[in-house]
Tab-separated table of C-alpha atoms in Angstrom:
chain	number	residue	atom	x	y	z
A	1	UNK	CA	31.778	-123.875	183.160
A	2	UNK	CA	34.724	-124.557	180.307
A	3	UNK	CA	36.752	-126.879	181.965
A	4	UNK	CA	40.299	-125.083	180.747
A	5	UNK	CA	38.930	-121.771	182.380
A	6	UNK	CA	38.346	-123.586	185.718
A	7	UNK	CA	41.674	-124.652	186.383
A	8	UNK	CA	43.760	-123.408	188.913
A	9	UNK	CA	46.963	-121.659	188.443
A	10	UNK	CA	48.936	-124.610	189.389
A	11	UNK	CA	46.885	-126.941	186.478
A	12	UNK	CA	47.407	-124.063	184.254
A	13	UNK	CA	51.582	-124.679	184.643
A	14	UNK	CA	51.365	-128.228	184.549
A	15	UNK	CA	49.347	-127.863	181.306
A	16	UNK	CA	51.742	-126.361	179.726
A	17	UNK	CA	54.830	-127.899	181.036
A	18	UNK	CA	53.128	-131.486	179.320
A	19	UNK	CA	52.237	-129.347	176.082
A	20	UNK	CA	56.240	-128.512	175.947
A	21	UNK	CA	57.082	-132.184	176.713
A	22	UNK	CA	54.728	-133.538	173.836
A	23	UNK	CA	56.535	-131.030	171.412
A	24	UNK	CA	53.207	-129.077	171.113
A	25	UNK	CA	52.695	-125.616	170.778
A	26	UNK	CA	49.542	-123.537	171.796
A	27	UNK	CA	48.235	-121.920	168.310
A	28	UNK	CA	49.679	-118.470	167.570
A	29	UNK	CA	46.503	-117.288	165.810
A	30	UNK	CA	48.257	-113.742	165.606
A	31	UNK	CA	50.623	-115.307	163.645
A	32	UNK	CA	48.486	-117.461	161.585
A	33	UNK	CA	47.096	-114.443	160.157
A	34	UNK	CA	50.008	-112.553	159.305
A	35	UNK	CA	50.970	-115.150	157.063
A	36	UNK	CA	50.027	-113.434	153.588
A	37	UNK	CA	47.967	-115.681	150.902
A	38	UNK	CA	49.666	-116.737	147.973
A	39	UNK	CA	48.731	-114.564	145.072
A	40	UNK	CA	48.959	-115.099	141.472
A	41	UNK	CA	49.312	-112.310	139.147
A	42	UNK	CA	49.619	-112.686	135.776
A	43	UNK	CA	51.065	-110.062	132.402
A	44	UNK	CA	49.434	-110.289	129.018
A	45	UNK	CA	52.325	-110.301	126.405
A	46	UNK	CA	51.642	-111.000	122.695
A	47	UNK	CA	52.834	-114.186	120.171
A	48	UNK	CA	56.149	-115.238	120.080
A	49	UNK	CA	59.121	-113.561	117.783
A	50	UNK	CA	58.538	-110.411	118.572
A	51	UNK	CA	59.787	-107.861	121.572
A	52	UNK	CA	56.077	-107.964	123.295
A	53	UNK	CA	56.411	-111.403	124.276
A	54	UNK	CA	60.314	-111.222	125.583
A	55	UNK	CA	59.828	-108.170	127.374
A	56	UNK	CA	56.533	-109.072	129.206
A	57	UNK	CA	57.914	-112.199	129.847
A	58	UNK	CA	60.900	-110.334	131.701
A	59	UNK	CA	58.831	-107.935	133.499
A	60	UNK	CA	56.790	-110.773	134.809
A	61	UNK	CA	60.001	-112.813	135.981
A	62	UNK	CA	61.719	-109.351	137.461
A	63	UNK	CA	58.644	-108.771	139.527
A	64	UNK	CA	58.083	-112.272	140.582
A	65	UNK	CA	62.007	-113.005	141.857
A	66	UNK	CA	62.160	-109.927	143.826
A	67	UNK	CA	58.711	-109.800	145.409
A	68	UNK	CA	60.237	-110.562	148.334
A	69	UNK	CA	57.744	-111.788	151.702
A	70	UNK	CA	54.459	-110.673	148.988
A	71	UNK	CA	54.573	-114.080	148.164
A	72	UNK	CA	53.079	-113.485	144.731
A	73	UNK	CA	53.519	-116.054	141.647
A	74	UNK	CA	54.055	-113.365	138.931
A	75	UNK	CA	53.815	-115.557	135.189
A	76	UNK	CA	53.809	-114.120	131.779
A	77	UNK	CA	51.076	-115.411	129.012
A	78	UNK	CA	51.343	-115.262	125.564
A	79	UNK	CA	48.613	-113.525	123.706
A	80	UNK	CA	47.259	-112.187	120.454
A	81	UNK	CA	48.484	-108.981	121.724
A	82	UNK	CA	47.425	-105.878	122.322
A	83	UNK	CA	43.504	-106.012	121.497
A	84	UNK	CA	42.829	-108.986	123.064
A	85	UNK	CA	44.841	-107.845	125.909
A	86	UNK	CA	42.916	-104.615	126.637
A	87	UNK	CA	39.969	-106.745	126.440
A	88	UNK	CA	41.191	-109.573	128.950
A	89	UNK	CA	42.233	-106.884	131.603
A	90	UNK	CA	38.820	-105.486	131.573
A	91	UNK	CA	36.786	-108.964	131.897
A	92	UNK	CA	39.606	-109.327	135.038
A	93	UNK	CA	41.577	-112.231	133.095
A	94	UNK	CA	44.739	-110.589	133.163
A	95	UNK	CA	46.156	-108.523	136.204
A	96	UNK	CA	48.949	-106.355	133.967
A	97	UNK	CA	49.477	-106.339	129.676
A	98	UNK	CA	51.535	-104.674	127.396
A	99	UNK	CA	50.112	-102.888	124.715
A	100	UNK	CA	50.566	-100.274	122.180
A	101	UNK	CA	49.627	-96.852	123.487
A	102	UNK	CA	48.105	-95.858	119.705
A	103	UNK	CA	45.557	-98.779	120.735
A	104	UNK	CA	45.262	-97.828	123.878
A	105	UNK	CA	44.370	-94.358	123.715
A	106	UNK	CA	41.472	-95.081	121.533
A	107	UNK	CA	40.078	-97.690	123.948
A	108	UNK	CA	39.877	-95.681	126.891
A	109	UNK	CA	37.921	-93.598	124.549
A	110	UNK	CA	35.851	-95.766	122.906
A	111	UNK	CA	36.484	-94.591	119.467
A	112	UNK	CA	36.837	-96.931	116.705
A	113	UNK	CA	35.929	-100.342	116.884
A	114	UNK	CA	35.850	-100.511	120.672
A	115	UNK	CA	32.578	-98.629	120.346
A	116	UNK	CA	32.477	-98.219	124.563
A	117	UNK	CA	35.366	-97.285	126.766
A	118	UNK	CA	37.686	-99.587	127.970
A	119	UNK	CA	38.582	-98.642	131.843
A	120	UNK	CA	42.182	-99.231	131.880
A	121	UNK	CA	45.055	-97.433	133.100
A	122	UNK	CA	48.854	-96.994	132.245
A	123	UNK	CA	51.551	-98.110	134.584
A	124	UNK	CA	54.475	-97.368	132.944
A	125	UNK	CA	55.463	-95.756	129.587
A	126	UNK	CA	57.966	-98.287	127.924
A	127	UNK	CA	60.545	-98.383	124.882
A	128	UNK	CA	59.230	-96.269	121.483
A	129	UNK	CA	57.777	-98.739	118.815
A	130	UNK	CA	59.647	-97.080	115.687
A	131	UNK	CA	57.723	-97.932	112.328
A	132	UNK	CA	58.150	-96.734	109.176
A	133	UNK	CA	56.732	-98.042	105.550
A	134	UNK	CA	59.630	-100.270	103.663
A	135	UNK	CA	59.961	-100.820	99.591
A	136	UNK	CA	62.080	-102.528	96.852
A	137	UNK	CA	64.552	-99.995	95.841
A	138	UNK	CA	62.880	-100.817	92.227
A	139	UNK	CA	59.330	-100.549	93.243
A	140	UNK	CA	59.615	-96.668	92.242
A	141	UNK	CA	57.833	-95.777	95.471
A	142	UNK	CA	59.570	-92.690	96.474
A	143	UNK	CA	56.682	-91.202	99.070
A	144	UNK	CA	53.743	-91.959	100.838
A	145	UNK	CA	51.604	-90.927	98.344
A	146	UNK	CA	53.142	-93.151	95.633
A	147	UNK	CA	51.362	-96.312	97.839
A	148	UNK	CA	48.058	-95.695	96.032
A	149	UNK	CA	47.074	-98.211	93.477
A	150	UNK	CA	49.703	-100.411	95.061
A	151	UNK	CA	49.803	-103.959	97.038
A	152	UNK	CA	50.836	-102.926	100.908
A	153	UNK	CA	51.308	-104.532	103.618
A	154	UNK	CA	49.399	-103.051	106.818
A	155	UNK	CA	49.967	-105.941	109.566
A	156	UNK	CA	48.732	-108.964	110.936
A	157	UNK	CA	44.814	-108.725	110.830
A	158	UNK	CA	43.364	-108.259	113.836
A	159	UNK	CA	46.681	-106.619	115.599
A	160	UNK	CA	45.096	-103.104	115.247
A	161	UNK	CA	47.660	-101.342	113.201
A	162	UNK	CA	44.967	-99.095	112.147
A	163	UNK	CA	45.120	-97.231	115.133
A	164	UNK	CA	48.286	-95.759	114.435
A	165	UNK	CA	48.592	-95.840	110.261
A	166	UNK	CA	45.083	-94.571	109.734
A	167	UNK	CA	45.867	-91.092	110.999
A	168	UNK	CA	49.410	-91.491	109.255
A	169	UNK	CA	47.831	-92.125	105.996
A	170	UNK	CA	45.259	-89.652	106.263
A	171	UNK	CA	48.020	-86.845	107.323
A	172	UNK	CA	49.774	-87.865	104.151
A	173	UNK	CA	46.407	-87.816	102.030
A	174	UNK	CA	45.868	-91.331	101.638
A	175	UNK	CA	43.326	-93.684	102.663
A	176	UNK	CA	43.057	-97.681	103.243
A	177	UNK	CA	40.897	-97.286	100.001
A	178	UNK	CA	43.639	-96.068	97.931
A	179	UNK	CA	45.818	-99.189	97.459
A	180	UNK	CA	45.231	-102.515	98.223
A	181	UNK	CA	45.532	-103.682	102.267
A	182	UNK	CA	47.311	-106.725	102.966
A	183	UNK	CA	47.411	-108.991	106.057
A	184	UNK	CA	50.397	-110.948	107.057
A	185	UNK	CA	53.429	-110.491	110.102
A	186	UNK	CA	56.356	-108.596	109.708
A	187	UNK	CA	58.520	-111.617	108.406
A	188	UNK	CA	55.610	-112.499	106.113
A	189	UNK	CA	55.911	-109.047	105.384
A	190	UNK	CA	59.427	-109.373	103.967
A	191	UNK	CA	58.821	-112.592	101.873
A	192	UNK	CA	56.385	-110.870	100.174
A	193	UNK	CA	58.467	-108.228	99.241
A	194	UNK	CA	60.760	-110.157	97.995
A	195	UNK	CA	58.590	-112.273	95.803
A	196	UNK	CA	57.077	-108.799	94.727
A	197	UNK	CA	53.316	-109.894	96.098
A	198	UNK	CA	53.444	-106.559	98.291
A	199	UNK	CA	54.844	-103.368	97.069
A	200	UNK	CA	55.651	-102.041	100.488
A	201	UNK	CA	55.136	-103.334	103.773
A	202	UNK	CA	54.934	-100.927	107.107
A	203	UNK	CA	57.064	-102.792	109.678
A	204	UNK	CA	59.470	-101.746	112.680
A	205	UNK	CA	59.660	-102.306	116.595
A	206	UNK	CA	62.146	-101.405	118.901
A	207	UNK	CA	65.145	-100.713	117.120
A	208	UNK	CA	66.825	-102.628	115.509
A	209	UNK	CA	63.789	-104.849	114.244
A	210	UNK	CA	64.677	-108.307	112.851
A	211	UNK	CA	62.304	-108.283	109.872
A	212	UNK	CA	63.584	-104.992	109.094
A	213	UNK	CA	67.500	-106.596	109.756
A	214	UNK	CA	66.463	-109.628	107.209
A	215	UNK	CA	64.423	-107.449	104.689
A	216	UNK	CA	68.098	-105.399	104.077
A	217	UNK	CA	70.155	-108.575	104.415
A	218	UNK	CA	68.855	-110.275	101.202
A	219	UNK	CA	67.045	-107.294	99.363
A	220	UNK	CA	67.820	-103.896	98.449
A	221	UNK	CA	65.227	-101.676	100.134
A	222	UNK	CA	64.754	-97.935	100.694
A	223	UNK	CA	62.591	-96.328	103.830
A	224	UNK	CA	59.678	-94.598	102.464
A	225	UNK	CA	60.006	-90.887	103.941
A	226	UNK	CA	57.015	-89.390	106.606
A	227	UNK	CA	56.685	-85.710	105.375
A	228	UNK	CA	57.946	-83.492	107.964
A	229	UNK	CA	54.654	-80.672	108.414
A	230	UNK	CA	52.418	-83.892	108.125
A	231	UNK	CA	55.085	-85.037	111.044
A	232	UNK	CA	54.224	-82.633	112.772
A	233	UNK	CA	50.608	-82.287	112.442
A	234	UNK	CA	50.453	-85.967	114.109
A	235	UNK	CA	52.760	-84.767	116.863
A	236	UNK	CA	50.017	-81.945	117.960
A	237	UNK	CA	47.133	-83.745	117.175
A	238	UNK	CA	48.053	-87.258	118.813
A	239	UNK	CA	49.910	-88.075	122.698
A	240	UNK	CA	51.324	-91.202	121.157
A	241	UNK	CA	53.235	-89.619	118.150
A	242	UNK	CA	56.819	-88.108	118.563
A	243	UNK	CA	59.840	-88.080	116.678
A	244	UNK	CA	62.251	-90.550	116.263
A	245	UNK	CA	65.516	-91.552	114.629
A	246	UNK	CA	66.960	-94.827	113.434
A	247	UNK	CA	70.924	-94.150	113.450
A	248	UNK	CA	72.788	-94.064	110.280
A	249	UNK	CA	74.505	-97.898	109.236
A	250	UNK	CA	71.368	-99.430	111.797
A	251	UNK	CA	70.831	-101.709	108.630
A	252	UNK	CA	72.983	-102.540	105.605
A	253	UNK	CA	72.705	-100.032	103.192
A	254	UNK	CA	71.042	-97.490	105.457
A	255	UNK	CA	73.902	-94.696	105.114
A	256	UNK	CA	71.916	-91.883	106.750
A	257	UNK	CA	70.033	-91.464	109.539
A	258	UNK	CA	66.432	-91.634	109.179
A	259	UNK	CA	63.965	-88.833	110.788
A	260	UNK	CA	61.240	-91.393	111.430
A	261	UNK	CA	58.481	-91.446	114.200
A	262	UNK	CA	57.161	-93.449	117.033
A	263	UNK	CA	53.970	-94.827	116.413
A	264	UNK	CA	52.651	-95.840	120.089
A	265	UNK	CA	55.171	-96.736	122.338
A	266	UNK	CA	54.870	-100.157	124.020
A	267	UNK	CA	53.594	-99.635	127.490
A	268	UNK	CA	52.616	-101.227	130.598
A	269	UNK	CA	48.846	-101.361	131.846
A	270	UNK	CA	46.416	-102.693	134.044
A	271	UNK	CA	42.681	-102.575	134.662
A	272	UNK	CA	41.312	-99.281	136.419
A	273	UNK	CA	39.693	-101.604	139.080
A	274	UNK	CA	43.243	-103.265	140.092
A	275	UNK	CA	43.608	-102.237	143.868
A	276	UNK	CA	46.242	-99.351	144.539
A	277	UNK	CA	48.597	-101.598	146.922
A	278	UNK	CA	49.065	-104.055	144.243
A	279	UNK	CA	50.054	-101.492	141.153
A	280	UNK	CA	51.913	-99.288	143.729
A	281	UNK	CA	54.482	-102.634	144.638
A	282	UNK	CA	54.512	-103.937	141.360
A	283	UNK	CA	55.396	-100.677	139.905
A	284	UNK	CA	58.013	-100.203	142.259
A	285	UNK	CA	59.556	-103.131	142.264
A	286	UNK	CA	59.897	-103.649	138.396
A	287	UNK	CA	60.972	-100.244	138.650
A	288	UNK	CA	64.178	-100.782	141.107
A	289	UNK	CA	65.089	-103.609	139.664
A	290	UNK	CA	64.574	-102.291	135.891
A	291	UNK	CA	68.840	-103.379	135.351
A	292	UNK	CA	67.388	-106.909	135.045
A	293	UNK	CA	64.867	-106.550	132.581
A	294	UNK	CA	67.542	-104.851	130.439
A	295	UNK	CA	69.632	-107.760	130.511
A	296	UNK	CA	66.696	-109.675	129.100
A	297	UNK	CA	65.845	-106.978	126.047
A	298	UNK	CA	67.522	-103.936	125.219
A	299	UNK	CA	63.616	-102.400	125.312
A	300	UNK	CA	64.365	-102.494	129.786
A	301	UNK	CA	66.417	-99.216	129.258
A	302	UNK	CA	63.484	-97.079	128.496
A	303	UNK	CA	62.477	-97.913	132.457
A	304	UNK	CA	64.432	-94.324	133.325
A	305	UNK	CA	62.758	-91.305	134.934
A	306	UNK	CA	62.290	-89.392	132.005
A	307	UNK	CA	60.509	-91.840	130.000
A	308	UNK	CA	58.264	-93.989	132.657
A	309	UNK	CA	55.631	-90.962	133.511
A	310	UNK	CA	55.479	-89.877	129.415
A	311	UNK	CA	51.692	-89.450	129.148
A	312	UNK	CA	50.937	-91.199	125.535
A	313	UNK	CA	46.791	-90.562	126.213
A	314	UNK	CA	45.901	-93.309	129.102
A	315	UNK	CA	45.065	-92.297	132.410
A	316	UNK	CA	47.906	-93.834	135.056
A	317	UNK	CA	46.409	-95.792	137.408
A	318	UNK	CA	46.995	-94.153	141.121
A	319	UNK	CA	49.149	-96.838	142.252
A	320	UNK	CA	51.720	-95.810	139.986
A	321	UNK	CA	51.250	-92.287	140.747
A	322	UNK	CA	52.109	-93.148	143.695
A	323	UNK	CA	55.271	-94.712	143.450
A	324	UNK	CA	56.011	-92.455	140.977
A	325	UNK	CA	55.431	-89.133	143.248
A	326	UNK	CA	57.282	-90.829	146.266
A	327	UNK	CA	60.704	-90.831	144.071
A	328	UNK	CA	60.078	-87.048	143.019
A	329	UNK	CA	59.847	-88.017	139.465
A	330	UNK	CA	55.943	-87.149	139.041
A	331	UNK	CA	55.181	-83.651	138.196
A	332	UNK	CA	53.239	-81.293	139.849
């Protein structure tokens, strides 16, 4: 017979009067287990310099100071962006990524280069990424058309700007064959116009976007126009597309506003397989504390109720849903 279960209720007291008087405490397994297991979680951003990589790495610090008794190390990572990110979420190497929902909406359909479909899902619909092509005021590139036979500048290789200036060109009758693709980053982009290596160079971001800033600062540049019923062909044809503006005096010498588009908004997004619990608290605590992440980048105000649930083509994971429903902001 176990010795402790043969004691009598007077050895039982005395047992525990010496446990109290050696400072010992019988094991609270109950509360052993409701301890919760520190969890690491971590957001795909993109290289330095540009607004990926600040406002991932705000998200991820939002998240991790107010997750409260989760006890959940939240850390940003820099990336090659949104490619590689898609990519990482669905081998399980990252947890949550930004990414540009042009990209993304031709992953989950495995068109293009993906070539299968990538099972990811949106969280959260994000600021607009506002592009447009840029020229020398002398280049005598007056349209979209006027780029063929001519040196342009179509993004870092690899980034998969092709997702979103492939149907652009091709709305506008132009093709990658029709002038000569080059490959650099948005502030190689601008030293090449200046030394007159490219003849135009598509850049942009959230506005305003530095390269765009520096390109008017020391050069005299003109925005190369989007035709508006080729506008609007994208708009029907693609979730991602939609009209925006960039405010008259945005950038020196801009004395008009200019009807422009978003080309894929940045957005948040995590594997398909993520578990509900986890998207449904991340979501909702980046989402009621979304005043911090605005005090990081200006890109945190597009976390309102109107823009969060904007469906840009990628499935939203059911965690978000969620959230989302339980604050009325969901439709029916």
């Amino acid at each position: 017979m176990n010795r402790f279960l043969a004691l009598k209720p007077a050895g039982v007291a005395a047992a525990i009067i010496l446990l109290g008087t050696f400072g010992c405490e019988a094991p609270d397994n109950e509360q052993e287990r409701s301890v919760p297991a520190r969890r690491f979680l971590s957001v795909g951003t993109a290289p330095p310099g540009g607004a990926f990589f600040v406002v991932g790495g705000a998200i991820a610090q939002v998240v991790d100071d107010h997750g409260g008794d989760l006890s959940w190390d939240v850390t940003a990572e820099a990336t090659k962006g949104t490619q590689e990110n898609i990519r990482r979420l669905v081998r399980g190497e990252l947890d949550f990524a930004l990414a540009n929902a042009a990209i993304s909406y031709f992953a989950v359909r495995g068109e293009g280069a993906w070539g299968v479909k990538q099972d990811i899902n949106a969280v959260m619909t994000l600021a607009p990424n506002i592009a447009l092509f840029v020229t020398t005021a002398g280049s005598g590139i007056r349209t979209i058309g006027d780029l063929k036979g001519k040196r342009v500048v179509v993004g870092p290789a690899g980034a998969g700007f092709e997702y979103f200036l492939a149907p652009i060109l091709e709305a506008h009758g132009v093709t990658y064959d029709d002038f000569s693709p080059l490959h650099n980053t948005q502030a190689g982009a601008v030293d090449m116009l200046a030394d007159g290596s490219a003849a135009a160079a598509f850049l942009g971001g959230a506005v305003p976007t530095a390269s765009i800033t520096q390109a008017s600062a020391s050069q005299d540049i003109r925005f190369i126009p989007f035709g508006v019923p080729e506008k609007e062909r994208l708009f029907q044809d693609y979730p991602f597309f939609n009209a925006a503006k960039i405010p008259a005096e945005t950038y020196r010498g801009q004395n008009e506003t200019f009807e422009g588009m978003n080309v894929g908004a940045m957005h948040l997004v995590t594997p398909a397989a993520l578990d509900e619990e986890t998207v449904y608290r991340f979501t909702r605590i980046l989402y009621e504390n979304r005043g911090d992440v605005v005090s990081k980048h200006p890109a945190g105000r597009a976390i309102h109720p109107a823009n969060v649930i904007r469906d840009t083509g990628t499935p939203f994971h059911p965690g978000a849903i969620r959230y989302y429903r339980e604050i009325g902001i969901w439709p029916n």
